[in-house]
Amino acid sequence: MLEIVSFVLGPAATNAYLIGSPETGEAVVIDPAWDGDRILAAAAGRGWRVTNIWLTHAHFDHLGGAAAVADGSSPPPPVALHPDDYWLWRNEGGAGLFGLKIDPGPEPTIDLRHGMTMHMAGHSFEVRHAPGHSRGSVMFHVPDHGLLFCGDVIFQGSIGRTDLPGGDFKTLMDSIHNQVLTLPDETRLLNGHGPETTVGEERRHNPFLR
Ligand SMILES: [Zn+2]
Ligand SMILES: [Zn+2]
C-alpha cells in the first residue's frame, strides 16, 4: 500500500508530498517545500521514517524545508535531483530573485535521469525528464497506482511558468505532450501548486493544450 499525505506550504503555497508504506514504515518526501518540521511530525505520527528526499526541480519553494527534514532524520536522507538543475540548486533555487534566503539543505547525491526507476518499499517510481519550467524538471510516475508527481510542469487548467531562468515555453509544451499526455487519462496528476487533476481532465479542458 502507498499512503500519500499532502501539504500546502511556504510563500508560494507549494504542494509537498509525504509518501509512506504503512507495512514497512519507510517514507519519501517529494518536494519538501517549506516547514520541514511539519512534514517530519506527520511522518512520526504515522510511525514512518523518511529515507529519501526527491526533488521535482530546484526552485526554492520546492526545497525550502529540505534542511529541516534532513536535520530531523537519522540518518539524514539522501537528496535526489536532475543534474540539469544543480546550477539552480547552488543558487538557492532562485530565492534571491524573490528577495528571500533559504538553506537548501544537504547537497544532492543522487542524479535523477530520464528512464531510471526509484524504489520505496517495493514500489517503483519512474523518472521522466520534463524540462521547460526548469532545465532539470522531472516527474515521478507510479504506473501501478496511476500517479504522476509532476512538479510545476502542468496544473489544473494551467502550465508551469517559463519566464524564470532556464525556462522555455516550447520545451515545456514538448514535455507535456511527450511525457504527460502519453499517459492514460485516469492518471492522477499530483502537481506543485493547486488542486490535483487527471491527464484526461487536462487533455479535455486545459486551455494551453488546444
Ligand atoms: Zn518551479
Ligand atoms: Zn513551484
Tab-separated table of C-alpha atoms and ligand atoms in Angstrom:
chain	number	residue	atom	x	y	z
A	1	MET	CA	0.000	0.000	0.000
A	2	LEU	CA	1.051	3.541	-0.696
A	3	GLU	CA	-0.288	6.306	1.517
A	4	ILE	CA	0.043	9.927	0.410
A	5	VAL	CA	-0.060	12.890	2.775
A	6	SER	CA	-0.058	16.252	1.049
A	7	PHE	CA	0.773	19.686	2.441
A	8	VAL	CA	0.469	23.230	1.128
A	9	LEU	CA	3.499	25.088	2.457
A	10	GLY	CA	5.541	28.262	2.205
A	11	PRO	CA	5.373	31.638	0.458
A	12	ALA	CA	4.315	30.163	-2.913
A	13	ALA	CA	1.697	27.755	-1.473
A	14	THR	CA	3.664	24.788	-2.792
A	15	ASN	CA	2.415	21.218	-2.554
A	16	ALA	CA	4.717	18.852	-0.665
A	17	TYR	CA	4.079	15.120	-0.621
A	18	LEU	CA	4.927	12.611	2.075
A	19	ILE	CA	4.552	9.128	0.633
A	20	GLY	CA	4.756	6.241	3.031
A	21	SER	CA	4.416	2.498	3.241
A	22	PRO	CA	2.360	1.530	6.312
A	23	GLU	CA	3.770	-2.001	6.003
A	24	THR	CA	7.461	-1.105	6.233
A	25	GLY	CA	7.346	2.375	7.796
A	26	GLU	CA	9.515	3.770	5.013
A	27	ALA	CA	8.629	7.150	3.532
A	28	VAL	CA	9.922	9.587	0.938
A	29	VAL	CA	9.285	13.297	0.650
A	30	ILE	CA	8.736	14.680	-2.822
A	31	ASP	CA	9.444	18.437	-2.703
A	32	PRO	CA	9.915	19.341	0.983
A	33	ALA	CA	8.597	22.779	0.129
A	34	TRP	CA	8.834	24.583	3.458
A	35	ASP	CA	8.285	23.892	7.182
A	36	GLY	CA	10.166	20.598	7.196
A	37	ASP	CA	9.214	20.128	10.850
A	38	ARG	CA	5.570	19.778	9.891
A	39	ILE	CA	6.389	17.089	7.332
A	40	LEU	CA	8.507	15.221	9.878
A	41	ALA	CA	5.774	15.446	12.518
A	42	ALA	CA	3.286	13.906	10.099
A	43	ALA	CA	5.740	11.090	9.375
A	44	ALA	CA	6.455	10.493	13.066
A	45	GLY	CA	2.745	10.458	13.858
A	46	ARG	CA	2.361	7.522	11.479
A	47	GLY	CA	5.471	5.726	12.665
A	48	TRP	CA	7.267	6.410	9.388
A	49	ARG	CA	10.939	7.143	8.783
A	50	VAL	CA	11.885	9.462	5.916
A	51	THR	CA	14.508	7.592	3.896
A	52	ASN	CA	14.736	9.807	0.795
A	53	ILE	CA	14.100	13.327	-0.451
A	54	TRP	CA	13.261	13.557	-4.144
A	55	LEU	CA	13.057	16.949	-5.878
A	56	THR	CA	10.955	17.539	-8.989
A	57	HIS	CA	13.151	20.583	-9.617
A	58	ALA	CA	15.327	23.019	-7.713
A	59	HIS	CA	13.131	26.104	-7.296
A	60	PHE	CA	13.432	27.386	-3.742
A	61	ASP	CA	9.748	26.925	-2.952
A	62	HIS	CA	10.101	23.171	-3.530
A	63	LEU	CA	13.099	22.598	-1.272
A	64	GLY	CA	12.895	25.223	1.485
A	65	GLY	CA	12.055	22.535	4.036
A	66	ALA	CA	14.778	20.070	2.988
A	67	ALA	CA	17.260	21.224	5.629
A	68	ALA	CA	14.783	20.694	8.475
A	69	VAL	CA	13.714	17.291	7.170
A	70	ALA	CA	17.365	16.212	6.893
A	71	ASP	CA	18.368	17.661	10.274
A	72	GLY	CA	15.495	15.876	11.992
A	73	SER	CA	16.121	12.486	10.371
A	74	SER	CA	18.719	9.919	11.354
A	75	PRO	CA	20.478	9.087	9.149
A	76	PRO	CA	19.808	12.203	7.028
A	77	PRO	CA	18.000	11.098	3.857
A	78	PRO	CA	19.882	11.492	0.577
A	79	VAL	CA	18.560	14.134	-1.818
A	80	ALA	CA	17.846	13.277	-5.468
A	81	LEU	CA	17.807	15.912	-8.231
A	82	HIS	CA	18.303	16.018	-12.007
A	83	PRO	CA	21.828	17.293	-12.756
A	84	ASP	CA	20.486	19.967	-15.129
A	85	ASP	CA	19.061	21.760	-12.052
A	86	TYR	CA	22.238	21.670	-9.940
A	87	TRP	CA	23.170	25.180	-11.001
A	88	LEU	CA	19.756	26.338	-9.797
A	89	TRP	CA	20.147	24.424	-6.516
A	90	ARG	CA	23.513	26.128	-5.948
A	91	ASN	CA	21.778	29.485	-6.405
A	92	GLU	CA	19.287	28.692	-3.628
A	93	GLY	CA	16.656	27.871	-6.210
A	94	GLY	CA	16.360	31.490	-7.282
A	95	ALA	CA	15.212	32.637	-3.815
A	96	GLY	CA	17.189	35.857	-4.274
A	97	LEU	CA	15.012	36.875	-7.230
A	98	PHE	CA	12.124	36.976	-4.760
A	99	GLY	CA	14.083	38.734	-2.008
A	100	LEU	CA	14.312	35.577	0.083
A	101	LYS	CA	17.113	33.485	1.554
A	102	ILE	CA	16.861	29.750	2.176
A	103	ASP	CA	19.025	26.937	3.470
A	104	PRO	CA	18.820	24.408	0.602
A	105	GLY	CA	19.824	21.534	2.923
A	106	PRO	CA	22.131	18.655	2.062
A	107	GLU	CA	23.768	18.612	-1.363
A	108	PRO	CA	22.002	16.261	-3.790
A	109	THR	CA	23.900	12.969	-4.099
A	110	ILE	CA	21.516	11.047	-6.377
A	111	ASP	CA	21.432	12.075	-10.056
A	112	LEU	CA	17.933	11.647	-11.470
A	113	ARG	CA	17.991	10.626	-15.128
A	114	HIS	CA	15.183	10.059	-17.585
A	115	GLY	CA	14.076	6.437	-17.572
A	116	MET	CA	15.587	5.421	-14.250
A	117	THR	CA	13.435	3.878	-11.552
A	118	MET	CA	13.424	4.929	-7.913
A	119	HIS	CA	12.208	2.490	-5.294
A	120	MET	CA	10.409	2.883	-1.986
A	121	ALA	CA	9.256	-0.151	-0.017
A	122	GLY	CA	8.881	-2.222	-3.165
A	123	HIS	CA	7.051	0.478	-5.136
A	124	SER	CA	8.511	1.734	-8.415
A	125	PHE	CA	8.688	5.410	-9.342
A	126	GLU	CA	9.780	6.007	-12.934
A	127	VAL	CA	11.674	9.217	-13.580
A	128	ARG	CA	10.513	11.286	-16.564
A	129	HIS	CA	12.637	14.268	-17.560
A	130	ALA	CA	10.275	17.112	-18.436
A	131	PRO	CA	12.287	20.308	-18.991
A	132	GLY	CA	10.764	23.674	-19.848
A	133	HIS	CA	9.740	25.100	-16.470
A	134	SER	CA	13.333	24.500	-15.426
A	135	ARG	CA	16.041	22.583	-17.297
A	136	GLY	CA	16.174	19.755	-14.798
A	137	SER	CA	12.466	19.305	-14.060
A	138	VAL	CA	11.443	15.686	-13.601
A	139	MET	CA	8.205	13.872	-12.834
A	140	PHE	CA	7.756	10.639	-10.882
A	141	HIS	CA	5.368	8.160	-12.470
A	142	VAL	CA	3.922	5.334	-10.371
A	143	PRO	CA	2.240	3.147	-13.017
A	144	ASP	CA	0.913	0.584	-10.522
A	145	HIS	CA	-1.082	3.288	-8.749
A	146	GLY	CA	-1.836	5.573	-11.716
A	147	LEU	CA	0.005	8.517	-10.175
A	148	LEU	CA	2.213	11.214	-11.639
A	149	PHE	CA	4.019	13.585	-9.286
A	150	CYS	CA	4.546	16.270	-11.883
A	151	GLY	CA	6.010	19.286	-10.067
A	152	ASP	CA	5.476	22.562	-11.933
A	153	VAL	CA	5.079	21.048	-15.416
A	154	ILE	CA	1.266	21.129	-15.588
A	155	PHE	CA	-1.504	22.328	-13.278
A	156	GLN	CA	-5.282	22.209	-13.270
A	157	GLY	CA	-6.128	24.457	-16.228
A	158	SER	CA	-2.625	25.831	-16.486
A	159	ILE	CA	1.044	25.051	-17.122
A	160	GLY	CA	4.323	25.915	-15.434
A	161	ARG	CA	5.730	29.397	-15.900
A	162	THR	CA	8.603	29.673	-18.353
A	163	ASP	CA	9.850	33.187	-17.593
A	164	LEU	CA	12.314	32.196	-14.878
A	165	PRO	CA	15.998	31.386	-15.649
A	166	GLY	CA	16.194	28.068	-17.534
A	167	GLY	CA	12.547	28.198	-18.606
A	168	ASP	CA	11.451	27.728	-22.213
A	169	PHE	CA	7.864	27.603	-23.484
A	170	LYS	CA	8.351	25.344	-26.499
A	171	THR	CA	10.431	22.899	-24.467
A	172	LEU	CA	7.703	22.789	-21.815
A	173	MET	CA	4.973	22.111	-24.369
A	174	ASP	CA	7.054	19.283	-25.853
A	175	SER	CA	7.494	17.808	-22.369
A	176	ILE	CA	3.756	17.949	-21.694
A	177	HIS	CA	2.882	16.333	-25.000
A	178	ASN	CA	5.561	13.626	-24.807
A	179	GLN	CA	5.719	12.872	-21.079
A	180	VAL	CA	2.246	13.715	-19.677
A	181	LEU	CA	-0.350	13.322	-22.421
A	182	THR	CA	1.056	9.924	-23.397
A	183	LEU	CA	-0.189	8.526	-20.053
A	184	PRO	CA	-3.660	7.023	-19.510
A	185	ASP	CA	-6.492	9.519	-18.970
A	186	GLU	CA	-7.186	8.290	-15.441
A	187	THR	CA	-3.635	9.041	-14.258
A	188	ARG	CA	-3.794	11.389	-11.261
A	189	LEU	CA	-1.632	14.484	-11.570
A	190	LEU	CA	-0.215	15.476	-8.180
A	191	ASN	CA	1.368	18.776	-9.022
A	192	GLY	CA	3.380	21.526	-7.370
A	193	HIS	CA	0.614	24.082	-6.899
A	194	GLY	CA	-3.163	23.928	-6.644
A	195	PRO	CA	-5.589	21.026	-6.692
A	196	GLU	CA	-4.859	17.604	-8.149
A	197	THR	CA	-6.253	16.796	-11.561
A	198	THR	CA	-6.001	13.987	-14.124
A	199	VAL	CA	-4.427	13.550	-17.541
A	200	GLY	CA	-7.883	13.211	-19.151
A	201	GLU	CA	-9.218	16.323	-17.444
A	202	GLU	CA	-6.307	18.417	-18.733
A	203	ARG	CA	-6.403	16.807	-22.178
A	204	ARG	CA	-10.019	17.981	-22.488
A	205	HIS	CA	-10.093	21.282	-20.619
A	206	ASN	CA	-6.610	22.800	-20.269
A	207	PRO	CA	-6.627	25.962	-22.451
A	208	PHE	CA	-2.886	25.677	-23.089
A	209	LEU	CA	-3.329	22.302	-24.790
A	210	ARG	CA	-5.717	23.408	-27.504
B	1	ZN	ZN	9.059	25.809	-10.003
B	2	ZN	ZN	6.635	25.861	-7.704
